[in-house]
Tab-separated table of C-alpha atoms in Angstrom:
chain	number	residue	atom	x	y	z
A	1	UNK	CA	18.875	16.840	18.584
A	2	UNK	CA	17.557	18.897	15.639
A	3	UNK	CA	14.123	17.570	14.683
A	4	UNK	CA	11.934	18.599	11.742
A	5	UNK	CA	8.245	17.939	12.349
A	6	UNK	CA	6.163	18.118	9.178
A	7	UNK	CA	2.571	18.692	10.160
A	8	UNK	CA	3.685	20.046	13.501
A	9	UNK	CA	0.676	22.340	13.593
A	10	UNK	CA	-1.927	19.569	13.247
A	11	UNK	CA	-3.919	17.890	16.013
A	12	UNK	CA	-1.351	15.189	16.685
A	13	UNK	CA	1.567	17.294	15.479
A	14	UNK	CA	1.087	19.957	18.162
A	15	UNK	CA	1.199	17.364	20.914
A	16	UNK	CA	4.309	15.744	19.459
A	17	UNK	CA	5.979	19.156	19.194
A	18	UNK	CA	5.120	19.917	22.848
A	19	UNK	CA	6.720	16.667	23.909
A	20	UNK	CA	9.975	17.001	21.994
A	21	UNK	CA	10.557	20.726	22.402
A	22	UNK	CA	11.409	20.423	26.089
A	23	UNK	CA	14.740	18.773	25.231
A	24	UNK	CA	15.261	19.221	21.481
A	25	UNK	CA	15.584	21.860	18.792
A	26	UNK	CA	12.339	21.726	16.796
A	27	UNK	CA	11.574	23.035	13.292
A	28	UNK	CA	7.892	22.934	12.348
A	29	UNK	CA	6.996	22.453	8.691
A	30	UNK	CA	3.527	22.811	7.241
A	31	UNK	CA	1.518	24.380	4.451
A	32	UNK	CA	1.074	27.645	6.343
A	33	UNK	CA	2.053	29.269	9.656
A	34	UNK	CA	5.159	27.139	10.021
A	35	UNK	CA	8.897	27.707	10.417
A	36	UNK	CA	9.278	26.344	6.874
A	37	UNK	CA	6.438	25.852	4.424
A	38	UNK	CA	6.052	22.663	2.421
A	39	UNK	CA	3.531	20.957	0.190
A	40	UNK	CA	4.433	17.275	0.507
A	41	UNK	CA	2.590	16.443	-2.718
A	42	UNK	CA	5.344	18.250	-4.594
A	43	UNK	CA	8.835	16.772	-4.430
A	44	UNK	CA	10.362	20.124	-5.470
A	45	UNK	CA	8.724	21.716	-2.437
A	46	UNK	CA	10.174	18.928	-0.255
A	47	UNK	CA	13.662	19.505	-1.688
A	48	UNK	CA	13.322	23.239	-1.101
A	49	UNK	CA	12.203	22.665	2.516
A	50	UNK	CA	15.288	20.590	3.298
A	51	UNK	CA	17.570	23.144	1.671
A	52	UNK	CA	16.161	25.646	4.161
A	53	UNK	CA	16.422	23.420	7.235
A	54	UNK	CA	19.947	22.160	6.585
A	55	UNK	CA	21.257	19.027	8.343
A	56	UNK	CA	18.851	17.294	10.727
A	57	UNK	CA	18.954	14.488	13.275
A	58	UNK	CA	15.357	13.416	12.890
A	59	UNK	CA	12.456	13.934	10.512
A	60	UNK	CA	8.909	13.260	11.684
A	61	UNK	CA	6.009	13.413	9.220
A	62	UNK	CA	2.505	13.733	10.638
A	63	UNK	CA	0.996	15.004	7.413
A	64	UNK	CA	-0.646	13.673	4.288
A	65	UNK	CA	-4.227	13.198	3.246
A	66	UNK	CA	-6.416	10.726	1.406
A	67	UNK	CA	-10.011	11.012	0.282
A	68	UNK	CA	-12.649	9.272	2.366
A	69	UNK	CA	-15.814	8.241	0.546
A	70	UNK	CA	-17.965	5.240	-0.242
A	71	UNK	CA	-16.216	2.729	-2.494
A	72	UNK	CA	-18.789	3.286	-5.218
A	73	UNK	CA	-18.338	7.054	-5.051
A	74	UNK	CA	-14.527	7.138	-5.230
A	75	UNK	CA	-13.267	7.853	-8.743
A	76	UNK	CA	-9.905	6.767	-10.098
A	77	UNK	CA	-8.691	10.369	-9.639
A	78	UNK	CA	-9.846	10.338	-6.013
A	79	UNK	CA	-7.395	7.506	-5.281
A	80	UNK	CA	-4.585	9.672	-6.643
A	81	UNK	CA	-5.248	12.305	-3.948
A	82	UNK	CA	-3.986	9.852	-1.319
A	83	UNK	CA	-1.336	8.396	-3.628
A	84	UNK	CA	0.214	11.811	-4.274
A	85	UNK	CA	-0.118	13.128	-0.710
A	86	UNK	CA	0.013	10.530	2.076
A	87	UNK	CA	1.762	7.824	0.026
A	88	UNK	CA	4.258	9.411	-2.380
A	89	UNK	CA	4.569	12.499	-0.173
A	90	UNK	CA	5.997	10.298	2.563
A	91	UNK	CA	8.055	8.167	0.143
A	92	UNK	CA	9.571	11.349	-1.258
A	93	UNK	CA	10.336	12.610	2.247
A	94	UNK	CA	12.488	9.511	2.705
A	95	UNK	CA	13.998	9.640	-0.800
A	96	UNK	CA	15.002	13.277	-0.447
A	97	UNK	CA	15.252	13.688	3.321
A	98	UNK	CA	17.899	10.965	3.754
A	99	UNK	CA	20.422	13.314	2.131
A	100	UNK	CA	19.795	15.973	4.779
A	101	UNK	CA	20.090	13.672	7.796
A	102	UNK	CA	23.172	13.333	9.931
A	103	UNK	CA	24.669	9.875	10.370
A	104	UNK	CA	22.382	7.739	12.624
A	105	UNK	CA	19.457	10.054	11.923
A	106	UNK	CA	15.888	8.824	11.752
A	107	UNK	CA	12.740	9.296	9.711
A	108	UNK	CA	9.340	8.600	11.266
A	109	UNK	CA	6.275	8.422	9.031
A	110	UNK	CA	2.598	8.225	10.033
A	111	UNK	CA	-0.230	5.955	8.952
A	112	UNK	CA	-3.132	4.568	10.974
A	113	UNK	CA	-5.105	1.541	12.063
A	114	UNK	CA	-6.997	1.504	8.742
A	115	UNK	CA	-4.033	-0.267	7.177
A	116	UNK	CA	-4.795	-3.331	9.311
A	117	UNK	CA	-8.402	-2.838	10.313
A	118	UNK	CA	-10.271	-0.608	7.866
A	119	UNK	CA	-13.743	0.873	8.239
A	120	UNK	CA	-16.215	1.897	5.535
A	121	UNK	CA	-15.300	4.765	3.186
A	122	UNK	CA	-11.581	3.948	3.500
A	123	UNK	CA	-10.690	1.888	0.431
A	124	UNK	CA	-8.355	4.726	-0.570
A	125	UNK	CA	-7.167	5.707	2.918
A	126	UNK	CA	-6.531	2.117	4.024
A	127	UNK	CA	-4.681	1.436	0.779
A	128	UNK	CA	-2.156	4.246	1.171
A	129	UNK	CA	-1.574	3.359	4.825
A	130	UNK	CA	-0.889	-0.281	3.946
A	131	UNK	CA	1.442	0.820	1.170
A	132	UNK	CA	3.547	2.825	3.631
A	133	UNK	CA	3.796	-0.127	6.037
A	134	UNK	CA	5.358	-2.321	3.369
A	135	UNK	CA	7.518	0.520	2.039
A	136	UNK	CA	9.017	1.156	5.478
A	137	UNK	CA	9.935	-2.510	5.917
A	138	UNK	CA	11.548	-2.519	2.470
A	139	UNK	CA	13.462	0.748	2.706
A	140	UNK	CA	14.958	-0.223	6.062
A	141	UNK	CA	16.861	-2.982	4.226
A	142	UNK	CA	18.633	-0.488	2.007
A	143	UNK	CA	18.896	2.957	3.544
A	144	UNK	CA	22.479	4.070	4.204
A	145	UNK	CA	24.451	6.109	6.771
A	146	UNK	CA	22.857	4.210	9.668
A	147	UNK	CA	19.607	6.032	9.090
A	148	UNK	CA	16.530	4.403	10.591
A	149	UNK	CA	13.017	4.566	9.092
A	150	UNK	CA	9.894	3.661	11.072
A	151	UNK	CA	6.191	4.374	10.908
A	152	UNK	CA	3.739	5.106	13.709
A	153	UNK	CA	0.324	3.586	13.043
A	154	UNK	CA	-2.177	4.784	15.600
A	155	UNK	CA	-5.788	3.940	16.226
A	156	UNK	CA	-8.315	6.774	16.352
A	157	UNK	CA	-6.737	9.296	18.659
A	158	UNK	CA	-8.582	10.772	21.614
A	159	UNK	CA	-8.398	14.263	20.122
A	160	UNK	CA	-10.284	13.149	17.004
A	161	UNK	CA	-12.810	10.939	18.780
A	162	UNK	CA	-15.780	13.320	18.702
A	163	UNK	CA	-15.317	14.067	15.029
A	164	UNK	CA	-14.760	10.504	13.828
A	165	UNK	CA	-16.374	8.169	16.386
A	166	UNK	CA	-19.316	7.309	14.113
A	167	UNK	CA	-16.895	5.954	11.502
A	168	UNK	CA	-15.107	3.762	14.052
A	169	UNK	CA	-17.794	1.860	15.927
A	170	UNK	CA	-16.359	0.091	18.945
A	171	UNK	CA	-12.872	1.509	18.529
A	172	UNK	CA	-11.243	2.633	21.759
A	173	UNK	CA	-9.818	6.167	21.510
A	174	UNK	CA	-6.039	6.214	21.910
A	175	UNK	CA	-4.712	8.579	24.615
A	176	UNK	CA	-2.425	11.227	23.134
A	177	UNK	CA	0.334	10.245	25.561
A	178	UNK	CA	0.454	6.787	23.983
A	179	UNK	CA	0.591	8.257	20.485
A	180	UNK	CA	3.412	10.592	21.477
A	181	UNK	CA	5.258	7.619	22.913
A	182	UNK	CA	5.128	5.951	19.497
A	183	UNK	CA	7.057	8.872	18.007
A	184	UNK	CA	9.448	8.942	20.979
A	185	UNK	CA	10.169	5.242	20.537
A	186	UNK	CA	10.967	5.738	16.860
A	187	UNK	CA	13.134	8.853	17.250
A	188	UNK	CA	14.949	7.991	20.481
A	189	UNK	CA	15.004	4.186	20.205
A	190	UNK	CA	17.107	2.051	17.921
A	191	UNK	CA	14.401	0.305	15.871
A	192	UNK	CA	14.549	0.296	12.076
A	193	UNK	CA	11.824	-0.773	9.652
A	194	UNK	CA	9.322	-0.981	12.492
A	195	UNK	CA	5.601	-0.528	12.190
A	196	UNK	CA	4.868	0.920	15.622
A	197	UNK	CA	1.236	0.001	16.148
A	198	UNK	CA	-0.570	2.004	18.830
A	199	UNK	CA	-3.878	0.134	18.891
A	200	UNK	CA	-6.251	-0.755	21.696
B	1	UNK	CA	-18.791	-21.069	-13.722
B	2	UNK	CA	-17.592	-18.422	-16.193
B	3	UNK	CA	-14.142	-17.222	-15.074
B	4	UNK	CA	-12.043	-14.408	-16.545
B	5	UNK	CA	-8.324	-14.846	-15.895
B	6	UNK	CA	-6.317	-11.691	-16.544
B	7	UNK	CA	-2.704	-12.676	-17.068
B	8	UNK	CA	-3.775	-16.211	-17.935
B	9	UNK	CA	-0.792	-16.532	-20.269
B	10	UNK	CA	1.833	-15.766	-17.613
B	11	UNK	CA	3.924	-18.222	-15.627
B	12	UNK	CA	1.431	-18.583	-12.791
B	13	UNK	CA	-1.550	-17.734	-14.984
B	14	UNK	CA	-1.076	-20.732	-17.254
B	15	UNK	CA	-1.067	-23.123	-14.297
B	16	UNK	CA	-4.174	-21.506	-12.822
B	17	UNK	CA	-5.919	-21.749	-16.210
B	18	UNK	CA	-5.004	-25.455	-16.482
B	19	UNK	CA	-6.522	-26.085	-13.075
B	20	UNK	CA	-9.811	-24.288	-13.582
B	21	UNK	CA	-10.457	-25.229	-17.222
B	22	UNK	CA	-11.240	-28.844	-16.409
B	23	UNK	CA	-14.553	-27.844	-14.823
B	24	UNK	CA	-15.161	-24.214	-15.765
B	25	UNK	CA	-15.593	-21.917	-18.739
B	26	UNK	CA	-12.380	-19.836	-18.949
B	27	UNK	CA	-11.717	-16.551	-20.739
B	28	UNK	CA	-8.065	-15.519	-20.852
B	29	UNK	CA	-7.242	-11.806	-20.891
B	30	UNK	CA	-3.800	-10.375	-21.529
B	31	UNK	CA	-1.888	-7.780	-23.483
B	32	UNK	CA	-1.467	-10.085	-26.490
B	33	UNK	CA	-2.413	-13.613	-27.630
B	34	UNK	CA	-5.467	-13.744	-25.392
B	35	UNK	CA	-9.210	-14.284	-25.823
B	36	UNK	CA	-9.634	-10.607	-24.940
B	37	UNK	CA	-6.831	-8.065	-24.853
B	38	UNK	CA	-6.430	-5.632	-21.996
B	39	UNK	CA	-3.931	-3.142	-20.648
B	40	UNK	CA	-4.768	-2.961	-16.941
B	41	UNK	CA	-2.965	0.377	-16.599
B	42	UNK	CA	-5.791	1.943	-18.586
B	43	UNK	CA	-9.261	1.920	-17.032
B	44	UNK	CA	-10.871	2.450	-20.447
B	45	UNK	CA	-9.188	-0.743	-21.651
B	46	UNK	CA	-10.547	-2.543	-18.560
B	47	UNK	CA	-14.069	-1.266	-19.249
B	48	UNK	CA	-13.798	-2.364	-22.869
B	49	UNK	CA	-12.580	-5.838	-21.830
B	50	UNK	CA	-15.603	-6.388	-19.591
B	51	UNK	CA	-17.983	-5.174	-22.311
B	52	UNK	CA	-16.571	-7.959	-24.484
B	53	UNK	CA	-16.715	-10.705	-21.845
B	54	UNK	CA	-20.234	-9.954	-20.615
B	55	UNK	CA	-21.430	-11.289	-17.228
B	56	UNK	CA	-18.938	-13.365	-15.236
B	57	UNK	CA	-18.952	-15.497	-12.106
B	58	UNK	CA	-15.325	-14.904	-11.179
B	59	UNK	CA	-12.491	-12.559	-12.082
B	60	UNK	CA	-8.902	-13.560	-11.337
B	61	UNK	CA	-6.059	-11.094	-11.882
B	62	UNK	CA	-2.533	-12.474	-12.084
B	63	UNK	CA	-1.132	-9.421	-13.831
B	64	UNK	CA	0.479	-6.111	-12.985
B	65	UNK	CA	4.026	-4.950	-12.740
B	66	UNK	CA	6.232	-2.755	-10.579
B	67	UNK	CA	9.812	-1.607	-11.110
B	68	UNK	CA	12.520	-3.379	-9.142
B	69	UNK	CA	15.659	-1.376	-8.455
B	70	UNK	CA	17.850	-0.130	-5.632
B	71	UNK	CA	16.100	2.404	-3.416
B	72	UNK	CA	18.602	5.078	-4.391
B	73	UNK	CA	18.086	4.368	-8.095
B	74	UNK	CA	14.274	4.471	-8.115
B	75	UNK	CA	12.915	7.826	-9.274
B	76	UNK	CA	9.550	9.255	-8.320
B	77	UNK	CA	8.267	8.279	-11.780
B	78	UNK	CA	9.510	4.721	-11.286
B	79	UNK	CA	7.124	4.338	-8.336
B	80	UNK	CA	4.263	5.328	-10.601
B	81	UNK	CA	4.917	2.299	-12.843
B	82	UNK	CA	3.759	0.026	-10.040
B	83	UNK	CA	1.095	2.460	-8.849
B	84	UNK	CA	-0.539	2.599	-12.295
B	85	UNK	CA	-0.150	-1.098	-13.107
B	86	UNK	CA	-0.185	-3.504	-10.156
B	87	UNK	CA	-1.921	-1.137	-7.721
B	88	UNK	CA	-4.495	0.988	-9.554
B	89	UNK	CA	-4.818	-1.651	-12.301
B	90	UNK	CA	-6.141	-4.071	-9.709
B	91	UNK	CA	-8.210	-1.420	-7.887
B	92	UNK	CA	-9.814	-0.499	-11.207
B	93	UNK	CA	-10.529	-4.161	-11.962
B	94	UNK	CA	-12.609	-4.231	-8.773
B	95	UNK	CA	-14.209	-0.811	-9.347
B	96	UNK	CA	-15.275	-1.681	-12.888
B	97	UNK	CA	-15.443	-5.468	-12.766
B	98	UNK	CA	-18.021	-5.577	-9.959
B	99	UNK	CA	-20.634	-4.338	-12.438
B	100	UNK	CA	-19.996	-7.315	-14.724
B	101	UNK	CA	-20.174	-9.992	-12.023
B	102	UNK	CA	-23.202	-12.114	-11.333
B	103	UNK	CA	-24.628	-12.116	-7.799
B	104	UNK	CA	-22.257	-14.013	-5.447
B	105	UNK	CA	-19.393	-13.568	-7.897
B	106	UNK	CA	-15.796	-13.160	-6.777
B	107	UNK	CA	-12.708	-11.146	-7.593
B	108	UNK	CA	-9.258	-12.513	-6.764
B	109	UNK	CA	-6.238	-10.232	-6.956
B	110	UNK	CA	-2.531	-11.133	-6.711
B	111	UNK	CA	0.318	-9.693	-4.676
B	112	UNK	CA	3.294	-11.461	-3.101
B	113	UNK	CA	5.341	-12.068	-0.003
B	114	UNK	CA	7.156	-8.730	-0.459
B	115	UNK	CA	4.186	-7.002	1.146
B	116	UNK	CA	5.058	-8.671	4.460
B	117	UNK	CA	8.684	-9.657	4.023
B	118	UNK	CA	10.460	-7.509	1.452
B	119	UNK	CA	13.906	-8.014	-0.062
B	120	UNK	CA	16.288	-5.428	-1.486
B	121	UNK	CA	15.272	-3.521	-4.619
B	122	UNK	CA	11.583	-3.784	-3.697
B	123	UNK	CA	10.660	-0.487	-2.055
B	124	UNK	CA	8.256	0.065	-4.954
B	125	UNK	CA	7.121	-3.547	-5.417
B	126	UNK	CA	6.583	-4.156	-1.702
B	127	UNK	CA	4.678	-0.880	-1.433
B	128	UNK	CA	2.101	-1.706	-4.098
B	129	UNK	CA	1.617	-5.207	-2.698
B	130	UNK	CA	0.986	-3.865	0.799
B	131	UNK	CA	-1.428	-1.300	-0.619
B	132	UNK	CA	-3.516	-4.056	-2.221
B	133	UNK	CA	-3.647	-6.037	1.042
B	134	UNK	CA	-5.228	-3.122	2.876
B	135	UNK	CA	-7.469	-2.242	-0.076
B	136	UNK	CA	-8.913	-5.767	-0.191
B	137	UNK	CA	-9.749	-5.709	3.523
B	138	UNK	CA	-11.434	-2.315	3.085
B	139	UNK	CA	-13.407	-3.043	-0.077
B	140	UNK	CA	-14.813	-6.280	1.391
B	141	UNK	CA	-16.703	-4.114	3.921
B	142	UNK	CA	-18.577	-2.287	1.188
B	143	UNK	CA	-18.868	-4.288	-2.021
B	144	UNK	CA	-22.455	-5.159	-2.962
B	145	UNK	CA	-24.393	-8.019	-4.584
B	146	UNK	CA	-22.733	-10.594	-2.327
B	147	UNK	CA	-19.521	-10.212	-4.293
B	148	UNK	CA	-16.374	-11.419	-2.534
B	149	UNK	CA	-12.895	-9.885	-2.993
B	150	UNK	CA	-9.712	-11.667	-1.879
B	151	UNK	CA	-6.025	-11.519	-2.708
B	152	UNK	CA	-3.534	-14.349	-3.100
B	153	UNK	CA	-0.097	-13.420	-1.766
B	154	UNK	CA	2.433	-16.071	-2.649
B	155	UNK	CA	6.087	-16.511	-1.806
B	156	UNK	CA	8.555	-16.957	-4.647
B	157	UNK	CA	6.965	-19.628	-6.811
B	158	UNK	CA	8.843	-22.726	-7.900
B	159	UNK	CA	8.553	-21.721	-11.559
B	160	UNK	CA	10.409	-18.445	-10.927
B	161	UNK	CA	13.016	-19.865	-8.555
B	162	UNK	CA	15.927	-20.054	-10.985
B	163	UNK	CA	15.368	-16.536	-12.219
B	164	UNK	CA	14.855	-14.863	-8.844
B	165	UNK	CA	16.584	-17.021	-6.215
B	166	UNK	CA	19.476	-14.598	-5.734
B	167	UNK	CA	17.040	-11.875	-4.720
B	168	UNK	CA	15.356	-14.150	-2.154
B	169	UNK	CA	18.124	-15.678	-0.052
B	170	UNK	CA	16.780	-18.465	2.122
B	171	UNK	CA	13.252	-18.312	0.755
B	172	UNK	CA	11.674	-21.684	0.114
B	173	UNK	CA	10.175	-21.949	-3.366
B	174	UNK	CA	6.411	-22.434	-3.267
B	175	UNK	CA	5.086	-25.455	-5.214
B	176	UNK	CA	2.719	-24.408	-8.002
B	177	UNK	CA	0.031	-26.734	-6.629
B	178	UNK	CA	-0.065	-24.679	-3.424
B	179	UNK	CA	-0.296	-21.428	-5.359
B	180	UNK	CA	-3.141	-22.796	-7.471
B	181	UNK	CA	-4.905	-23.842	-4.269
B	182	UNK	CA	-4.812	-20.227	-3.109
B	183	UNK	CA	-6.816	-19.187	-6.161
B	184	UNK	CA	-9.164	-22.183	-5.765
B	185	UNK	CA	-9.812	-21.253	-2.147
B	186	UNK	CA	-10.692	-17.697	-3.122
B	187	UNK	CA	-12.917	-18.551	-6.106
B	188	UNK	CA	-14.644	-21.662	-4.777
B	189	UNK	CA	-14.629	-20.883	-1.034
B	190	UNK	CA	-16.738	-18.360	0.818
B	191	UNK	CA	-14.044	-16.045	2.185
B	192	UNK	CA	-14.290	-12.288	1.686
B	193	UNK	CA	-11.593	-9.693	2.353
B	194	UNK	CA	-9.028	-12.420	2.892
B	195	UNK	CA	-5.300	-12.105	2.319
B	196	UNK	CA	-4.538	-15.692	1.337
B	197	UNK	CA	-0.890	-16.019	2.250
B	198	UNK	CA	0.952	-18.910	0.579
B	199	UNK	CA	4.300	-18.644	2.362
B	200	UNK	CA	6.742	-21.258	3.571
């Protein structure tokens, strides 16, 4: 299977790449130091990435950012950082990427527990995650060529625990093996329109 | 109680106004033919509206649009119609409106069943509704002055059944009295960060 992993050089991305590369042909996309470079905020850059990769069997996105700050500190423009990157970046990956997928291909997006169970400073981050959950359910009703679209929503992953634990009081860190299994379930399973919640 | 109802001239808005006006002081906001005019896509217009209303006890928004179309017909710009109006319009109502609310005031936003149970042509509409659900849960953790923020998410309302029934096969129309009760529960109850689902 030929799999494009956008964000394959990130904390979670590297682990997902390690898992899939044992039995699949992996292309890593990212802003820098990748097989193909992409800026997901720019739909022209997304189009150009897919023209380089050619036909794929699976697309995994583990990329996209949103600004974290106190509600009273976030400006209107700050919300558009997440809207353009993590939200519309992922929507555009589906809009454009579907045309570069083989029949029965899949697209797996990424969000996080904030969509369902936010913490402080995440009015913007929670919002874009929740938006993607509803988008995935909606697009699954319409996407053609037997393509499947799912999203993996993980709790705070083990690898990020030290950095973020103070923002997530009482949250149990999610083992990376469980997170990887979320992506495996989406890519290798048959689900469509699923929000694959990896919470504990 | 002094209540501002944005979209008070719409199909649902009129019924909500009728309910609350028997015991409360109502100000209707809308694009035209309203006590105060507002374009919720424009945060300056929102600021100007609140400067005209002065201090309030409750803000209800039953306004905001998103483009409905087939997934393959929706352009990137089309998504921004809903992002600027129903999504950021409502986020900006909370950002700005909080400063014009009395202590223990409330803000009630509106979404719809598409957030949880989309139909075709709603990849954009479902997305903005889901975004607001997560936003409301997040902002409730941080908003000050004992202000409460909730969202009413209704199924297809009775009053819109004839117009929209073909898009919602098998959905049971929601009686307007139940929808109005959602807004009453938010404004007169004590809930905060609630997604008040009026589904059937």
